[in-house]
Amino acid sequence: MRRSRITTVLCGLAALAVFSARSDAQRAASASSTPTGLAPTPPMGWNSWNKFGCRIDEQLIRETADAMVSSGMRDAGYKYVNIDDCWEAPARDANGDLATEPTRFPGGMKALADYVHSKGLKIGIYSSAGTGTCQRRPASLDHEVADAKKFAEWGIDYLKYDNCNNEKRPALERYKAMGDALKATGRPIVYSLCEWGENKPWEWGRTVGGQLWRTTGDISDRWTSMVRLLDKQVGLEKYSGPNAWNDPDMLEVGNGRMTNTEYITHFSLWALLNAPLIAGNDLRSMSDSTKMILMNREVIAVDQDWGGKQGSRVRDDGELQVWMKPMASGDRAVILLNRSSTPFHLRVTMKELGLSSGQHRARDVWAHTDVTVGPEVSALLEPHGVKMYIIKR
Ligand code: GLA
């Protein structure tokens, strides 16, 4: 009797162990089974706007494609070369089609797309769901079918679709019209909604065919701008997933108005948020520290890993915060963040991170060292700095 009770208890424990082992394995399997679609992981690439604004031409785009290859960015996962506003001629052509600005893009968009493709890369373009772009060039409202057709003809792989001059017409309707038009071309074109988060695009972005949507207004190359956008991501984690990414705007890494420490913080947080990693600097003249940040493969791997949920803030002490993202393996990517301008010591327990309280192996993804942590992890953080770990389950 006694023995059978013990056996029952042991069997029960074994079953529980098998059950939890299985659910972890299943969770890892379902989270890591390769999703299909146009953006199964957050898109990675480059965009002209943050650094160059309207000072763009075909030579810049070609040289950027070259630099994406020669710097190692392509091999690190960056593949889209995206042309933002100001590629457009001031007026539509005689057929009513969008045309390329002839003095800065004399070879035309098709030849440029062919060049970018010849480098093993993809090319993106920009328009607005309005009567004009933000820089008052012709845009696509009520021209969706013709413009999408043109983009497909040119060999475009990615459209960033802005929100300027929208005549206050309903966003969902305007963004759906372009989503339908892109689909009708038959060409796979990533559809990036740049609606600035005004009408909660995270709630309907998927339904209009979008793979990513801006959640905020524009970033600028300043610490205060970056953290302001970061705060707006809180609570949006449940809307993100394969082919449906929250976009807190493009990267400013390497543009010169934040410190290196701040750029490391920016890149770490964007990766933890499964943000699209769209570099916004001059790839032709990157410093070693910019390259070290943009091509940190351990951090990129966090961005590209879909563990079932975008990373989120798990502790908010004001200036000191902890952000955590479950990885597909069951490991946890963790960021200890110091937003203040003085150094601070921060501690977090394994329990707060949803891990067992004992010791765990961990990886410091900026120092590239293996460490042991638990029952807590603690670090002295530089002003505006982070420590980022992957803590093994
Ligand atoms: C808006 C967008 C920016 C950029 C500019 C171009 O402000 O949000 O990302 O595309 O327009 O004019």
PDB file of N, CA and C in Angstrom, residues 20-35 305-308 326-331 393:
ATOM      1  N   SER A  20       6.345  18.862 -18.261  1.00  0.00           N
ATOM      2  CA  SER A  20       6.926  20.205 -18.400  1.00  0.00           C
ATOM      3  C   SER A  20       8.045  20.192 -19.427  1.00  0.00           C
ATOM      4  N   ALA A  21       8.807  19.026 -19.482  1.00  0.00           N
ATOM      5  CA  ALA A  21       9.852  18.957 -20.505  1.00  0.00           C
ATOM      6  C   ALA A  21       9.206  19.049 -21.874  1.00  0.00           C
ATOM      7  N   ARG A  22       8.083  18.311 -22.020  1.00  0.00           N
ATOM      8  CA  ARG A  22       7.425  18.312 -23.316  1.00  0.00           C
ATOM      9  C   ARG A  22       6.899  19.703 -23.657  1.00  0.00           C
ATOM     10  N   SER A  23       6.282  20.349 -22.683  1.00  0.00           N
ATOM     11  CA  SER A  23       5.695  21.633 -23.045  1.00  0.00           C
ATOM     12  C   SER A  23       6.782  22.655 -23.398  1.00  0.00           C
ATOM     13  N   ASP A  24       7.946  22.539 -22.733  1.00  0.00           N
ATOM     14  CA  ASP A  24       9.056  23.426 -23.114  1.00  0.00           C
ATOM     15  C   ASP A  24       9.513  23.128 -24.534  1.00  0.00           C
ATOM     16  N   ALA A  25       9.678  21.789 -24.795  1.00  0.00           N
ATOM     17  CA  ALA A  25      10.161  21.401 -26.123  1.00  0.00           C
ATOM     18  C   ALA A  25       9.146  21.801 -27.192  1.00  0.00           C
ATOM     19  N   GLN A  26       7.869  21.536 -26.861  1.00  0.00           N
ATOM     20  CA  GLN A  26       6.839  21.876 -27.853  1.00  0.00           C
ATOM     21  C   GLN A  26       6.803  23.372 -28.107  1.00  0.00           C
ATOM     22  N   ARG A  27       6.949  24.101 -27.004  1.00  0.00           N
ATOM     23  CA  ARG A  27       6.914  25.548 -27.126  1.00  0.00           C
ATOM     24  C   ARG A  27       8.064  26.026 -28.023  1.00  0.00           C
ATOM     25  N   ALA A  28       9.259  25.428 -27.747  1.00  0.00           N
ATOM     26  CA  ALA A  28      10.426  25.805 -28.549  1.00  0.00           C
ATOM     27  C   ALA A  28      10.187  25.426 -30.002  1.00  0.00           C
ATOM     28  N   ALA A  29       9.619  24.193 -30.212  1.00  0.00           N
ATOM     29  CA  ALA A  29       9.432  23.738 -31.590  1.00  0.00           C
ATOM     30  C   ALA A  29       8.448  24.632 -32.318  1.00  0.00           C
ATOM     31  N   SER A  30       7.297  24.903 -31.633  1.00  0.00           N
ATOM     32  CA  SER A  30       6.308  25.688 -32.367  1.00  0.00           C
ATOM     33  C   SER A  30       6.798  27.120 -32.575  1.00  0.00           C
ATOM     34  N   ALA A  31       7.583  27.619 -31.599  1.00  0.00           N
ATOM     35  CA  ALA A  31       8.067  28.992 -31.761  1.00  0.00           C
ATOM     36  C   ALA A  31       9.146  29.083 -32.826  1.00  0.00           C
ATOM     37  N   SER A  32       9.921  27.996 -33.000  1.00  0.00           N
ATOM     38  CA  SER A  32      11.032  28.120 -33.934  1.00  0.00           C
ATOM     39  C   SER A  32      10.736  27.489 -35.290  1.00  0.00           C
ATOM     40  N   SER A  33       9.565  26.787 -35.437  1.00  0.00           N
ATOM     41  CA  SER A  33       9.271  26.201 -36.736  1.00  0.00           C
ATOM     42  C   SER A  33       9.188  27.339 -37.741  1.00  0.00           C
ATOM     43  N   THR A  34       9.878  27.155 -38.862  1.00  0.00           N
ATOM     44  CA  THR A  34      10.100  28.285 -39.756  1.00  0.00           C
ATOM     45  C   THR A  34       8.798  28.841 -40.317  1.00  0.00           C
ATOM     46  N   PRO A  35       8.413  30.037 -39.910  1.00  0.00           N
ATOM     47  CA  PRO A  35       7.211  30.608 -40.504  1.00  0.00           C
ATOM     48  C   PRO A  35       7.505  31.076 -41.940  1.00  0.00           C
ATOM     49  N   ASP A 305      14.852  36.155 -33.447  1.00  0.00           N
ATOM     50  CA  ASP A 305      14.298  34.981 -32.764  1.00  0.00           C
ATOM     51  C   ASP A 305      12.867  35.292 -32.331  1.00  0.00           C
ATOM     52  N   TRP A 306      11.973  34.433 -32.736  1.00  0.00           N
ATOM     53  CA  TRP A 306      10.588  34.643 -32.309  1.00  0.00           C
ATOM     54  C   TRP A 306      10.242  33.612 -31.248  1.00  0.00           C
ATOM     55  N   GLY A 307      10.232  34.049 -30.016  1.00  0.00           N
ATOM     56  CA  GLY A 307       9.970  33.136 -28.914  1.00  0.00           C
ATOM     57  C   GLY A 307       8.513  33.128 -28.501  1.00  0.00           C
ATOM     58  N   GLY A 308       7.649  33.659 -29.345  1.00  0.00           N
ATOM     59  CA  GLY A 308       6.225  33.649 -29.042  1.00  0.00           C
ATOM     60  C   GLY A 308       5.737  34.992 -28.546  1.00  0.00           C
ATOM     61  N   PRO A 326      11.287  36.429 -24.046  1.00  0.00           N
ATOM     62  CA  PRO A 326      11.450  34.975 -24.070  1.00  0.00           C
ATOM     63  C   PRO A 326      11.979  34.545 -25.436  1.00  0.00           C
ATOM     64  N   MET A 327      12.979  33.703 -25.438  1.00  0.00           N
ATOM     65  CA  MET A 327      13.520  33.207 -26.697  1.00  0.00           C
ATOM     66  C   MET A 327      12.861  31.852 -27.017  1.00  0.00           C
ATOM     67  N   ALA A 328      12.943  31.462 -28.287  1.00  0.00           N
ATOM     68  CA  ALA A 328      12.288  30.215 -28.698  1.00  0.00           C
ATOM     69  C   ALA A 328      12.810  29.015 -27.906  1.00  0.00           C
ATOM     70  N   SER A 329      14.059  29.065 -27.478  1.00  0.00           N
ATOM     71  CA  SER A 329      14.654  27.949 -26.737  1.00  0.00           C
ATOM     72  C   SER A 329      14.172  27.875 -25.297  1.00  0.00           C
ATOM     73  N   GLY A 330      13.471  28.914 -24.847  1.00  0.00           N
ATOM     74  CA  GLY A 330      13.103  29.001 -23.437  1.00  0.00           C
ATOM     75  C   GLY A 330      14.089  29.873 -22.662  1.00  0.00           C
ATOM     76  N   ASP A 331      15.229  30.209 -23.285  1.00  0.00           N
ATOM     77  CA  ASP A 331      16.156  31.153 -22.652  1.00  0.00           C
ATOM     78  C   ASP A 331      15.489  32.530 -22.568  1.00  0.00           C
ATOM     79  N   ARG A 393      17.812  28.796 -19.757  1.00  0.00           N
ATOM     80  CA  ARG A 393      16.776  28.285 -18.870  1.00  0.00           C
ATOM     81  C   ARG A 393      17.320  27.094 -18.090  1.00  0.00           C
TER      82      ARG A 393
END
